[in-house]
């Protein structure tokens, strides 16, 4: 399963704009590229975090569904709708995000890794913080525990993903910097 | 080795299950504290028993931190014996704590669960950490 071309190009442009310092001189890049081209760029902390997150995700999902079912009747109507939506969104986004991160890190692909990082920072982090910190949705002790674990995973992936993405983009830029002279 | 590759996620999941139940007990310890006290109790008695249970739970969290530090740093992640001990101890600890929670057991039982299911793997972890970082043995 591959990302569509338009999304891939947009993500690569975004990565280049955010992670590469355009004011660097070309001679410095040529020197670093020869010493770095045999280094493995897949990030170990990120891969470990993703691996354990994949194993943790089914347990989180079952616990979240059971707790929502148990407290459903005690919630006001608008929170019923909001929590159902958030649960469905988090499930779908988590599955996509973990696949993109796993493939992007292992095969050192910029577009997949950037997509994973953006999904984690922009979508999953606000949703998990909403579920953890909003007392009005009757946060239960079990929910507190599983959301704390998932929030720690997302935070470590945000940090490790940033470092991995920056190194990967800089490496691919130094490999292909001659392209800008075409 | 396929045995090792399924032991690592199993160990991780049992540690997380134990951790989740400990955090859950942290928030609902009221019933367990009341189970330790006589039928009529004063607020000071309640506070002192509550404090003891909070201390026990905090010690458990500290032992978790030690074990997870050893696990994620790679010192004991691929060590088969430590993995097996940890998986067994945390799995039985999770089951025991589920009973502790639902059956509203006495506070004194918690110290036994802590000793066998949290302190034992953490002790082995500390020995491994000393062996690897102090005596420079190979982690496996």
XYZ file of C-alpha atoms in Angstrom:
322
model
C 0.000 0.000 0.000
C 1.604 3.266 -1.118
C 0.791 6.870 -0.408
C -0.882 8.662 -3.352
C 1.529 10.802 -5.350
C 0.035 14.199 -4.525
C 0.133 13.501 -0.778
C 3.662 12.154 -1.090
C 4.877 15.284 -2.889
C 3.201 17.614 -0.401
C 4.700 15.782 2.571
C 8.177 15.835 1.023
C 7.884 19.583 0.341
C 6.737 20.164 3.905
C 9.668 18.140 5.277
C 12.149 20.048 3.164
C 10.759 23.400 4.300
C 10.676 22.546 7.985
C 13.788 20.434 8.486
C 16.418 21.733 6.076
C 18.249 24.984 6.694
C 18.373 26.612 3.256
C 21.227 28.958 4.170
C 23.809 26.127 4.493
C 26.685 26.336 1.966
C 26.874 23.575 -0.715
C 30.517 22.694 0.045
C 29.684 21.770 3.622
C 26.902 19.450 2.397
C 29.173 17.706 -0.066
C 31.688 16.952 2.698
C 29.142 15.548 5.147
C 27.337 13.448 2.547
C 30.427 11.320 1.792
C 30.933 10.444 5.457
C 27.255 9.787 6.179
C 26.081 7.794 3.202
C 26.646 4.423 4.869
C 24.982 5.294 8.187
C 21.720 3.558 9.076
C 19.149 6.303 9.404
C 16.268 4.309 10.897
C 15.837 5.482 14.459
C 15.991 2.760 17.123
C 14.058 4.576 19.891
C 11.311 5.433 17.423
C 11.114 1.849 16.164
C 10.949 0.455 19.699
C 8.239 2.920 20.650
C 6.211 2.026 17.544
C 6.651 -1.726 18.077
C 5.384 -1.617 21.649
C 2.624 0.816 20.699
C 1.373 -1.664 18.093
C 1.162 -4.353 20.779
C -0.514 -1.992 23.266
C -3.131 -0.644 20.846
C -5.664 -3.566 20.985
C -5.683 -3.467 24.785
C -6.211 0.296 24.780
C -9.059 -0.086 22.288
C -10.904 -2.777 24.239
C -10.555 -0.856 27.525
C -11.719 2.417 25.935
C -14.792 0.790 24.362
C -15.778 -1.009 27.584
C -15.396 2.153 29.700
C -17.393 4.236 27.202
C -20.140 1.620 27.230
C -20.223 1.639 31.039
C -20.438 5.395 31.465
C -22.553 6.110 28.361
C -25.847 6.554 30.204
C -24.325 9.017 32.690
C -23.039 11.398 30.024
C -24.865 14.448 28.609
C -25.980 14.078 24.976
C -23.324 16.258 23.390
C -20.521 14.352 25.137
C -22.035 11.074 23.988
C -21.659 12.218 20.400
C -18.207 13.757 20.953
C -16.760 10.708 22.685
C -18.099 8.283 20.076
C -16.590 10.439 17.323
C -13.265 10.734 19.114
C -13.092 6.986 19.706
C -13.745 6.167 16.033
C -11.303 8.859 14.860
C -8.575 7.757 17.238
C -8.921 4.130 16.164
C -8.667 4.888 12.444
C -5.899 7.468 12.816
C -3.917 5.237 15.170
C -3.979 2.340 12.703
C -2.874 4.565 9.797
C -0.292 6.362 11.921
C 1.349 3.201 13.236
C 1.563 1.679 9.748
C 3.066 4.853 8.270
C 5.576 5.192 11.095
C 6.654 1.548 10.939
C 7.154 1.564 7.155
C 8.593 5.074 7.050
C 11.189 4.404 9.710
C 12.301 0.960 8.548
C 12.502 1.846 4.840
C 13.759 5.381 5.575
C 11.025 7.056 3.534
C 10.529 10.739 4.151
C 6.882 11.021 3.061
C 5.604 8.196 5.271
C 7.600 9.349 8.276
C 6.422 12.948 7.841
C 2.820 11.767 7.553
C 3.211 9.718 10.721
C 4.755 12.658 12.594
C 2.073 15.117 11.528
C -0.739 12.705 12.438
C 0.812 12.156 15.862
C 1.378 15.829 16.704
C -1.688 17.419 15.131
C -4.390 14.791 15.650
C -3.552 12.176 18.244
C -1.921 14.432 20.829
C -4.886 16.854 21.219
C -7.362 13.974 21.276
C -5.537 12.013 23.949
C -5.020 15.144 26.067
C -8.742 15.915 25.732
C -9.622 12.423 26.961
C -7.149 12.656 29.832
C -7.599 16.198 31.134
C -11.281 16.969 30.580
C -12.975 16.026 33.846
C -16.446 16.713 32.459
C -16.433 13.463 30.468
C -16.262 11.478 33.740
C -12.730 10.107 33.382
C -12.625 6.730 35.146
C -9.485 5.355 36.872
C -8.934 2.651 34.260
C -9.257 5.245 31.492
C -6.749 7.455 33.277
C -4.253 4.606 33.388
C -4.538 3.541 29.726
C -4.628 7.109 28.403
C -1.506 7.988 30.408
C 0.330 5.069 28.799
C -0.842 6.012 25.297
C 0.006 9.701 25.884
C 3.542 8.697 26.901
C 3.860 6.654 23.710
C 2.653 9.551 21.533
C 5.022 11.989 23.266
C 8.067 9.749 22.834
C 7.118 9.189 19.203
C 6.729 12.934 18.654
C 10.243 13.614 19.981
C 11.961 10.590 18.445
C 10.051 11.102 15.201
C 11.197 14.710 14.990
C 14.846 13.716 15.389
C 14.553 10.823 12.933
C 12.723 12.921 10.350
C 15.227 15.772 10.599
C 18.206 13.439 10.137
C 16.508 11.596 7.278
C 15.560 14.783 5.410
C 19.015 16.292 5.832
C 20.612 13.098 4.566
C 18.369 12.866 1.490
C 18.902 16.556 0.835
C 22.676 16.159 0.907
C 22.389 13.150 -1.412
C 20.348 15.024 -3.963
C 21.515 18.604 -3.519
C 22.919 18.573 -7.043
C 19.370 18.303 -8.319
C 18.782 21.944 -7.581
C 21.394 22.843 -10.187
C 19.516 21.035 -12.974
C 15.029 -16.807 17.858
C 11.266 -16.969 17.627
C 10.969 -17.739 21.346
C 12.688 -14.486 22.253
C 10.713 -12.514 19.713
C 7.428 -13.429 21.384
C 8.785 -13.140 24.937
C 9.654 -9.454 24.560
C 6.128 -8.240 23.700
C 4.628 -10.651 26.278
C 6.865 -9.234 28.990
C 6.034 -5.682 27.941
C 2.280 -6.357 27.959
C 2.298 -7.987 31.414
C 4.340 -5.096 32.829
C 1.869 -2.597 31.334
C -1.138 -4.573 32.616
C 0.335 -4.586 36.128
C 1.097 -0.872 35.844
C -2.430 -0.044 34.669
C -3.966 -1.892 37.611
C -1.632 -0.167 40.093
C -2.617 3.242 38.690
C -6.289 2.230 38.883
C -5.889 1.216 42.540
C -4.239 4.594 43.217
C -7.477 6.325 42.265
C -9.888 3.904 43.988
C -8.059 2.967 47.159
C -10.865 4.162 49.440
C -12.624 0.776 49.652
C -9.405 -1.091 50.328
C -8.436 1.336 53.112
C -11.855 0.907 54.699
C -11.354 -2.878 54.574
C -8.231 -2.512 56.769
C -10.003 -0.549 59.477
C -12.419 -1.723 62.221
C -16.132 -1.058 61.728
C -15.933 2.224 63.610
C -12.860 4.270 62.890
C -11.636 7.797 63.401
C -10.393 10.095 60.641
C -6.805 9.819 61.939
C -6.890 6.027 61.666
C -8.222 6.356 58.116
C -5.525 8.859 57.215
C -2.713 6.716 58.601
C -3.897 3.561 56.782
C -4.433 5.594 53.615
C -0.901 6.967 53.875
C 0.529 3.464 54.248
C -1.274 2.284 51.143
C -0.129 5.360 49.189
C 3.462 4.641 50.243
C 3.121 1.023 49.102
C 1.703 2.100 45.730
C 4.448 4.688 45.258
C 7.122 2.096 46.030
C 5.506 -0.118 43.394
C 5.693 2.686 40.834
C 9.366 3.231 41.680
C 10.098 -0.476 41.167
C 8.269 -0.290 37.829
C 10.498 2.605 36.821
C 13.620 0.546 37.607
C 12.378 -2.443 35.672
C 11.254 -0.427 32.647
C 14.588 1.422 32.633
C 16.438 -1.891 32.469
C 14.043 -3.242 29.860
C 14.066 -0.287 27.452
C 17.794 0.354 27.727
C 18.342 -3.136 26.322
C 20.107 -4.554 29.376
C 17.541 -7.260 30.036
C 15.313 -7.095 26.969
C 16.813 -10.200 25.360
C 17.733 -12.044 28.546
C 15.493 -15.131 28.539
C 15.524 -15.906 32.265
C 14.794 -12.358 33.354
C 12.078 -12.128 30.717
C 10.430 -15.297 31.946
C 10.654 -14.295 35.607
C 9.312 -10.840 34.875
C 6.437 -12.104 32.730
C 5.380 -14.646 35.358
C 5.712 -12.250 38.279
C 3.815 -9.404 36.638
C 1.086 -11.679 35.273
C 0.437 -13.164 38.713
C 0.679 -9.684 40.210
C -1.974 -8.414 37.814
C -4.350 -11.263 38.701
C -3.717 -10.803 42.432
C -4.326 -7.062 42.190
C -7.567 -7.612 40.284
C -8.726 -9.733 43.222
C -7.400 -7.091 45.624
C -9.527 -4.506 43.863
C -12.740 -6.416 43.327
C -12.825 -8.414 46.544
C -11.670 -5.406 48.625
C -8.883 -7.262 50.340
C -7.008 -6.095 53.406
C -4.179 -3.555 53.015
C -1.631 -5.932 54.560
C -2.034 -8.320 51.604
C -0.735 -5.616 49.293
C 2.721 -5.753 50.862
C 2.947 -9.483 50.056
C 1.877 -8.845 46.450
C 4.462 -6.079 46.248
C 7.227 -8.343 47.576
C 6.643 -11.246 45.190
C 5.339 -9.565 42.075
C 7.122 -6.191 41.952
C 10.197 -6.367 44.175
C 11.480 -9.708 42.909
C 11.759 -8.775 39.199
C 13.065 -5.323 40.123
C 15.756 -6.915 42.307
C 16.870 -9.175 39.452
C 16.843 -6.123 37.187
C 19.116 -4.218 39.571
C 21.503 -7.190 39.660
C 21.566 -7.234 35.859
C 22.117 -3.466 35.692
C 25.057 -3.759 38.098
C 26.433 -6.698 36.119
C 26.284 -4.863 32.798
C 27.213 -1.316 33.758
C 29.367 -2.018 36.799
C 31.167 -5.259 35.975
C 31.004 -4.802 32.165
C 29.539 -8.187 31.374
C 27.609 -8.695 28.140
C 23.843 -8.079 28.529
C 22.877 -11.510 27.278
